[in-house]
PDB file of C-alpha atoms in Angstrom:
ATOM      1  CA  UNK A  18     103.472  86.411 112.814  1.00  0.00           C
ATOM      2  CA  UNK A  19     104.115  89.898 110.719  1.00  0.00           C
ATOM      3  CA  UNK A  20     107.972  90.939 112.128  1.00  0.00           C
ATOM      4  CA  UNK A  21     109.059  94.262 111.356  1.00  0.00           C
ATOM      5  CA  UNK A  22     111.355  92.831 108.729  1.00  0.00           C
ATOM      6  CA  UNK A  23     107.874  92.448 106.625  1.00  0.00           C
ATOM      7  CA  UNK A  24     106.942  95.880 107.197  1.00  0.00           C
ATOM      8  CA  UNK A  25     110.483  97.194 105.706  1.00  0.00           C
ATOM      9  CA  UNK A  26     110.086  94.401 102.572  1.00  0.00           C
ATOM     10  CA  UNK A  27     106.276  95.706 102.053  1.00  0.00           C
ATOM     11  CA  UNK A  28     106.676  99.206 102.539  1.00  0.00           C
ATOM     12  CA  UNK A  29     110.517 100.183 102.333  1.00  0.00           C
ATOM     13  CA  UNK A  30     109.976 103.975 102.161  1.00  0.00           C
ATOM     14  CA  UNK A  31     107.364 104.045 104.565  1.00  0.00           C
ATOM     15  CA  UNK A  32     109.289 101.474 107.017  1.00  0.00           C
ATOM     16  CA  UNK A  33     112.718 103.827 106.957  1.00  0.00           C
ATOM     17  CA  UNK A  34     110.279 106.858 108.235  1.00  0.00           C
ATOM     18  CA  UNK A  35     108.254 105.609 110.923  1.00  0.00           C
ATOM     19  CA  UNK A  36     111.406 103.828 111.989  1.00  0.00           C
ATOM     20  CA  UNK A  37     112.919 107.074 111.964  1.00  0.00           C
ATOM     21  CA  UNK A  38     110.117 108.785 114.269  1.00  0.00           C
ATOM     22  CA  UNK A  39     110.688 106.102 116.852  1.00  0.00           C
ATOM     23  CA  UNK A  40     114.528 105.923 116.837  1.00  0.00           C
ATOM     24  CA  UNK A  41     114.380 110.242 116.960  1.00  0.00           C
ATOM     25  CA  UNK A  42     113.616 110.000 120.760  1.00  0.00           C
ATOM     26  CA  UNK A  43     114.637 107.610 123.493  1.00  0.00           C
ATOM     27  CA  UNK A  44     111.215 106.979 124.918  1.00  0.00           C
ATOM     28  CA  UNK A  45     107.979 106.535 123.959  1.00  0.00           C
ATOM     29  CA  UNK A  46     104.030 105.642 124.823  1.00  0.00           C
ATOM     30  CA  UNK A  47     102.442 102.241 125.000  1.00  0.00           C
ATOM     31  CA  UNK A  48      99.302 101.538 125.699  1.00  0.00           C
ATOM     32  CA  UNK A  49      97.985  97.964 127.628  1.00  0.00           C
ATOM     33  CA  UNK A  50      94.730  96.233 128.600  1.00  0.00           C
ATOM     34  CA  UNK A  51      94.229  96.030 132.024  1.00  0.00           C
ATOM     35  CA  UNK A  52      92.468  93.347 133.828  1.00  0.00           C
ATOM     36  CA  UNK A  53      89.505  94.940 133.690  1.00  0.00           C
ATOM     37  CA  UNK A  54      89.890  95.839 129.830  1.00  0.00           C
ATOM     38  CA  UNK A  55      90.528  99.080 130.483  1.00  0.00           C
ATOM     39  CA  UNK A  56      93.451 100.631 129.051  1.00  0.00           C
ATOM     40  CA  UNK A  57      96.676 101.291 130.727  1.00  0.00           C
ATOM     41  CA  UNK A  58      99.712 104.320 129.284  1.00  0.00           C
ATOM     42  CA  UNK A  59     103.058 103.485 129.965  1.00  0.00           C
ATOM     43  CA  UNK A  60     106.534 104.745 129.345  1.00  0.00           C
ATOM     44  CA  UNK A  61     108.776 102.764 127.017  1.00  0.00           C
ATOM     45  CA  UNK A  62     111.963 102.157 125.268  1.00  0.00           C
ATOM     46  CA  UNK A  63     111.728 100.148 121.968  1.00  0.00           C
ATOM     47  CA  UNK A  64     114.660  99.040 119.581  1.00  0.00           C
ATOM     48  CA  UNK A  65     114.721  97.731 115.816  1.00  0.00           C
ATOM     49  CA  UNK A  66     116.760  95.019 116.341  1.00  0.00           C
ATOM     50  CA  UNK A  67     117.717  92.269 113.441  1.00  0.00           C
ATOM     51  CA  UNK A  68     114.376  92.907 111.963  1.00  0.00           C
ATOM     52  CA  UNK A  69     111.947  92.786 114.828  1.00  0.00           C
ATOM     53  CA  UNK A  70     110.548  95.363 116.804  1.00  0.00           C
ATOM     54  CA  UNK A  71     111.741  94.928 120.355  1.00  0.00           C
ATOM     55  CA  UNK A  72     110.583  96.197 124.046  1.00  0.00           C
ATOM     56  CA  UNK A  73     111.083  95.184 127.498  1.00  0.00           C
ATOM     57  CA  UNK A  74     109.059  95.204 130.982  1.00  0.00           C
ATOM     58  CA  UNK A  75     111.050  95.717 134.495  1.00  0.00           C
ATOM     59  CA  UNK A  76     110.629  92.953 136.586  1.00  0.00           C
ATOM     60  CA  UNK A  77     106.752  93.113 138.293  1.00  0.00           C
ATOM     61  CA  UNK A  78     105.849  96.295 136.241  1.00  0.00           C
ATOM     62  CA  UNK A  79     102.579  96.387 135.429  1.00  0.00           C
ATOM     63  CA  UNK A  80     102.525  96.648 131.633  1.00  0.00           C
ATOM     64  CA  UNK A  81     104.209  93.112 131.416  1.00  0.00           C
ATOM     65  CA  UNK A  82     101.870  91.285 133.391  1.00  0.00           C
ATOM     66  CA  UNK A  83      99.353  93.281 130.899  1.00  0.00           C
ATOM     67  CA  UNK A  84     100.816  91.864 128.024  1.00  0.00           C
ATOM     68  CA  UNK A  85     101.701  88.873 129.480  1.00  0.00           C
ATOM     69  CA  UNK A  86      97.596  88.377 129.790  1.00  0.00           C
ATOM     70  CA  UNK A  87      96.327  89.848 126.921  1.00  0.00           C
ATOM     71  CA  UNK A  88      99.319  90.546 124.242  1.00  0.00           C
ATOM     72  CA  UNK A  89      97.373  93.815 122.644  1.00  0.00           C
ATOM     73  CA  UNK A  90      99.452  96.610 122.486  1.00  0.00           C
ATOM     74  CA  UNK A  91      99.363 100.066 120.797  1.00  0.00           C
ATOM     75  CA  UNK A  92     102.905 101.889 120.475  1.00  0.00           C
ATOM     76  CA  UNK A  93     102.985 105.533 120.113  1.00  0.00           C
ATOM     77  CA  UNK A  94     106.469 107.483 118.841  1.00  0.00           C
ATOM     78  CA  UNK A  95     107.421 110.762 120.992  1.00  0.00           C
ATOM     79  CA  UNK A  96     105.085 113.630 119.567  1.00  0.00           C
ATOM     80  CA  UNK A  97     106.657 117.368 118.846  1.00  0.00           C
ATOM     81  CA  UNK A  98     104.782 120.078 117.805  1.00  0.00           C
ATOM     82  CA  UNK A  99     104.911 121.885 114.561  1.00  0.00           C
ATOM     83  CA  UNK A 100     107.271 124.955 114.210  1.00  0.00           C
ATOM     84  CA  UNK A 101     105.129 127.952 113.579  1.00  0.00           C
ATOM     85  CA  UNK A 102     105.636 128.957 109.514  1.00  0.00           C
ATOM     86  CA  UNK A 103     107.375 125.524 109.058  1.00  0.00           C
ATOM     87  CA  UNK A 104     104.715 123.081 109.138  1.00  0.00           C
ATOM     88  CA  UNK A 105     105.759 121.654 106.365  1.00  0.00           C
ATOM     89  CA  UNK A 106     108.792 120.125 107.930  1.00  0.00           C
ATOM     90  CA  UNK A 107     106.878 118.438 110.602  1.00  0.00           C
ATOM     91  CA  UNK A 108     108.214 114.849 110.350  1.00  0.00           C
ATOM     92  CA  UNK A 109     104.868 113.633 111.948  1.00  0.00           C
ATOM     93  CA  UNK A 110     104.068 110.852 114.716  1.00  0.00           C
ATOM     94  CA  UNK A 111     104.324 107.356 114.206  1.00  0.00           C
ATOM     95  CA  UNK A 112     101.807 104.293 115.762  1.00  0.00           C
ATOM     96  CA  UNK A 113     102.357 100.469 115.650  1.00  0.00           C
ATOM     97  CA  UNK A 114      99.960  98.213 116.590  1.00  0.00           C
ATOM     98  CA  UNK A 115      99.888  94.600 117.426  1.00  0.00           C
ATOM     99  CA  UNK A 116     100.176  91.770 119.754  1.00  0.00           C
ATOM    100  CA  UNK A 117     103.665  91.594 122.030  1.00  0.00           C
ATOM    101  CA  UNK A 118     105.407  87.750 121.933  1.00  0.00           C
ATOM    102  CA  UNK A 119     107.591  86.823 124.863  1.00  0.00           C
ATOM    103  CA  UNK A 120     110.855  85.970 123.924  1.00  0.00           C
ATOM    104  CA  UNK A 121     112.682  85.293 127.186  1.00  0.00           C
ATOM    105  CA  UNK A 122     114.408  87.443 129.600  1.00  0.00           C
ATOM    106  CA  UNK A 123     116.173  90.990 129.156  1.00  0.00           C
ATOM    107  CA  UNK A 124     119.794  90.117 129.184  1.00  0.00           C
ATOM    108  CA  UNK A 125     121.295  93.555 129.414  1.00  0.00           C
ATOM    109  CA  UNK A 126     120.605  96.324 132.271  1.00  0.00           C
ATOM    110  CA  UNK A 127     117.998  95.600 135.001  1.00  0.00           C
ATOM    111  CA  UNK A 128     115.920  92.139 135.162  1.00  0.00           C
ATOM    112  CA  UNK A 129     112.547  92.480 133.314  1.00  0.00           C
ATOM    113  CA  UNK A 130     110.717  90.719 130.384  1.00  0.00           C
ATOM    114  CA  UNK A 131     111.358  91.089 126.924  1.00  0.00           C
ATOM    115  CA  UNK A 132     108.880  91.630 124.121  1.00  0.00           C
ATOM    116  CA  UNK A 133     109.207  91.351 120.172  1.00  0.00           C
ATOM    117  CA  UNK A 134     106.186  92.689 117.951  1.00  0.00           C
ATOM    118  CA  UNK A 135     103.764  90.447 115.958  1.00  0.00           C
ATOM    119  CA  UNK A 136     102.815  93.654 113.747  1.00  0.00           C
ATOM    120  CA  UNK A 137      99.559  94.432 113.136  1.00  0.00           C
ATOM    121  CA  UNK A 138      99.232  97.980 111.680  1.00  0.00           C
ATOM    122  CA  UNK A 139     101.804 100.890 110.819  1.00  0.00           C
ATOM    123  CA  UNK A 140     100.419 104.515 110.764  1.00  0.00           C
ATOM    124  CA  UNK A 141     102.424 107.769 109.858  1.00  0.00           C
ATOM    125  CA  UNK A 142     100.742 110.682 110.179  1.00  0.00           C
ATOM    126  CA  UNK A 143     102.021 113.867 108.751  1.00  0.00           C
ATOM    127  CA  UNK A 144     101.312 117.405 106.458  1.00  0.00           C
ATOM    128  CA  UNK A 145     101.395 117.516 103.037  1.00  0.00           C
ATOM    129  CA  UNK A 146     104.164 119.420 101.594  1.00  0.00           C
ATOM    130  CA  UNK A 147     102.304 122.331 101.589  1.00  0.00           C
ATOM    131  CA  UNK A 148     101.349 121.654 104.603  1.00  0.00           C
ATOM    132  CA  UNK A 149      97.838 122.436 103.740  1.00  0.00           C
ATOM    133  CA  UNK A 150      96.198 118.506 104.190  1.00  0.00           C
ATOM    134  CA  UNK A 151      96.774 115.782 106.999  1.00  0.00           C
ATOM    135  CA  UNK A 152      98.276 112.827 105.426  1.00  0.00           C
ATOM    136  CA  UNK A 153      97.419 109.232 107.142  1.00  0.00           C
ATOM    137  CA  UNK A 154      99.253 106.699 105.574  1.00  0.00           C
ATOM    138  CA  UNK A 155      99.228 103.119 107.068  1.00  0.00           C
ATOM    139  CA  UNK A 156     100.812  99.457 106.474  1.00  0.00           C
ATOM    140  CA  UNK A 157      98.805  96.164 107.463  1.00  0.00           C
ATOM    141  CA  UNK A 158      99.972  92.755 106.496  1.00  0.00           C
ATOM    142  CA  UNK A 159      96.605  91.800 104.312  1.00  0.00           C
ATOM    143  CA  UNK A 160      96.407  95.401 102.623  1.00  0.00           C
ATOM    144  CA  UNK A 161     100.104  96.934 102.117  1.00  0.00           C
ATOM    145  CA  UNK A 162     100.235 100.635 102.377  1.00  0.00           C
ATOM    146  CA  UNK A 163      97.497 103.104 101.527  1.00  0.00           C
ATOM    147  CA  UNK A 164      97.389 106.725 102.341  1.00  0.00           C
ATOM    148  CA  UNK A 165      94.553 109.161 102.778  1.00  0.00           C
ATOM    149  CA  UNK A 166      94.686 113.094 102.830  1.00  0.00           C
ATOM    150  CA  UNK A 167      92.173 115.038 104.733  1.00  0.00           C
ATOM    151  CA  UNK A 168      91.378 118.843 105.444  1.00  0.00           C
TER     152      UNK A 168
END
């Protein structure tokens, strides 16, 4: 099990800006395997909490029972566009990757499911400071972080 606490001892830096993306907006994207293995998008809130990455599921939603079956999960951070003539100040989009854990009921707000994140990949995707290259840079438990620039 790779918590989020791992990510922010492997990666510090890295951590402290993709957790920045996600906590920037209130809700985000995640994406679930339907029965059929096809993939389902759904709204979400998240929280860093304590060192894990935390989400929930209302009562009979469909994402839980998703993720309830098969645990794969990709989580996308809210996306804003680029200010013309200051690209380079695009703080990017942030993706996390893994499989969701149960860990009980939600014990605040409405009834639902609650999730915490056995991490499987970090990706922050952003300009250069020129803003002249996309920059990928990524975290996974076996491999650290790496980065790659592109045209």
């Amino acid at each position: 099990m790779t918590s989020w606490r791992d990510v922010e001892a492997g990666a510090p830096e890295f951590a402290a800006r993709v957790r920045a993306l996600f906590d920037a907006h209130r809700h985000k994207t995640i994406a679930t395997l339907r029965a059929d293995g096809s993939p389902r998008i759904s709204g979400i809130e998240t929280a860093f909490d304590d060192g894990e990455l935390t989400f929930g599921s209302m009562s009979g939603a469909r994402k839980g029972a998703d993720l309830r079956r098969d645990p794969r999960f990709a989580l996308h951070s809210a996306t804003v566009d680029p200010v013309d003539g200051q690209e380079a100040q695009w703080p990017g989009e942030a993706k996390i990757a893994g499989r969701a854990i149960a860990s009980g009921e939600i014990t605040e707000g409405p009834s639902g499911d609650l999730f915490r994140a056995d991490v499987a990949e970090v990706v922050h995707t952003h300009l250069n400071p020129q803003a002249t290259l996309l920059v990928v840079e990524w975290w996974t438990p076996a491999q650290g972080h790496r980065t790659v620039e592109r045209e």
